[in-house]
Short mmCIF file of C-alpha atoms in Angstrom, two decimals:
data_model
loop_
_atom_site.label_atom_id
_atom_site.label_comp_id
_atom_site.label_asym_id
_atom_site.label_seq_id
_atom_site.Cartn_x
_atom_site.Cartn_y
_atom_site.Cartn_z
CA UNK A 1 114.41 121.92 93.93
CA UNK A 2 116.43 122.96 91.12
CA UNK A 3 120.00 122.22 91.30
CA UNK A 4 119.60 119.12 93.57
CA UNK A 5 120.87 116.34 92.94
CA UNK A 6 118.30 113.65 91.73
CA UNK A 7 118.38 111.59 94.70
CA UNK A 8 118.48 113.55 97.03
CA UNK A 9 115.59 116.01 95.23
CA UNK A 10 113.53 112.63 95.29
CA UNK A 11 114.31 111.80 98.77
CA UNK A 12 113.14 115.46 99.95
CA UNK A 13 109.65 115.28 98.23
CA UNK A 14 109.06 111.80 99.48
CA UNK A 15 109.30 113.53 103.39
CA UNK A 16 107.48 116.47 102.60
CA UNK A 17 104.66 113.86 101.00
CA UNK A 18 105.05 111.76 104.12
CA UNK A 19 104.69 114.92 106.20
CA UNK A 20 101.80 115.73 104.59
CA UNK A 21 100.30 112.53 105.02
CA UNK A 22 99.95 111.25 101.65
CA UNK A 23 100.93 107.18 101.79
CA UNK A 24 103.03 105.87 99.12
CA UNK A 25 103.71 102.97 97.36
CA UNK A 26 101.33 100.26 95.63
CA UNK A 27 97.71 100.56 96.99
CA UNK A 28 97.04 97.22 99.57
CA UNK A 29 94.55 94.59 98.59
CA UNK A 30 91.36 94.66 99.95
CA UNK A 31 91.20 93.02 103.72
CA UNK A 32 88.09 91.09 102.45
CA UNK A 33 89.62 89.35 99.69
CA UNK A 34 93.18 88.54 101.97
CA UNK A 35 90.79 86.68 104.60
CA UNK A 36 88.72 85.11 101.85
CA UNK A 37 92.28 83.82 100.27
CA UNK A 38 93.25 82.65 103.92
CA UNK A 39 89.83 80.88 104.75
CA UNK A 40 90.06 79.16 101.02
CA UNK A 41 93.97 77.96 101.84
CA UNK A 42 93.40 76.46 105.04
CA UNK A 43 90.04 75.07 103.90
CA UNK A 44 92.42 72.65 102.35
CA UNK A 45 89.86 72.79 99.20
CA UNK A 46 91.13 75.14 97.14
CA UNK A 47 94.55 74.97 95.05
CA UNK A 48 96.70 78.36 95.18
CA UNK A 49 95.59 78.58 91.20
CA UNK A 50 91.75 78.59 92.25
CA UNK A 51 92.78 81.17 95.17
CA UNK A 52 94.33 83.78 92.82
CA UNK A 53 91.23 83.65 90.11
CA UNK A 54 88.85 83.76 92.62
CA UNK A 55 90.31 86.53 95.16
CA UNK A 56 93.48 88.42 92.87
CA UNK A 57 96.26 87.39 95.54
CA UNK A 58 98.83 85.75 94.47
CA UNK A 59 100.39 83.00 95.03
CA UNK A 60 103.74 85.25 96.89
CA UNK A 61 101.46 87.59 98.45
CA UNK A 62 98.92 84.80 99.86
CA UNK A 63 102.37 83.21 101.62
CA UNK A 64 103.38 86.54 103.03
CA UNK A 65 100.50 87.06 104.40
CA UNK A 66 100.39 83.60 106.20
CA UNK A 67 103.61 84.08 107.38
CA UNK A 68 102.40 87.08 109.26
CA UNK A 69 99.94 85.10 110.81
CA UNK A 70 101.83 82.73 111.78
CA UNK A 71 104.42 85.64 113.25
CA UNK A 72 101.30 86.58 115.35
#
């Protein structure tokens, strides 16, 4: 794509990837640990420190995740 602009080089690779069904972005967390990290927050027993050393969600991700939830 020489001769492109930047942009618009980068926003014709990212459809061709899409089209070719490669996914994108940061890899997702593992379902098992996100419904470990939700059983351990509304256990009630568990601070949001203990939550991200034992399942590696954080604190921003464990609350986006529970507003989903609570979406459903």
């Amino acid at each position: 794509m020489p001769g492109l602009p930047p942009k618009q080089a980068a926003s014709i690779g990212i459809t061709n990837a899409r089209e070719q069904g490669k996914t994108l972005g940061r890899p997702r967390k593992p379902d098992v640990n996100i419904q470990k990290a939700l059983a351990m927050y509304h256990s009630g027993h568990f601070t949001l420190h203990d939550i991200k050393n034992e399942t590696g969600i954080s604190k921003s991700t464990l609350y986006r995740y529970l507003e989903m939830q609570d979406a459903d």
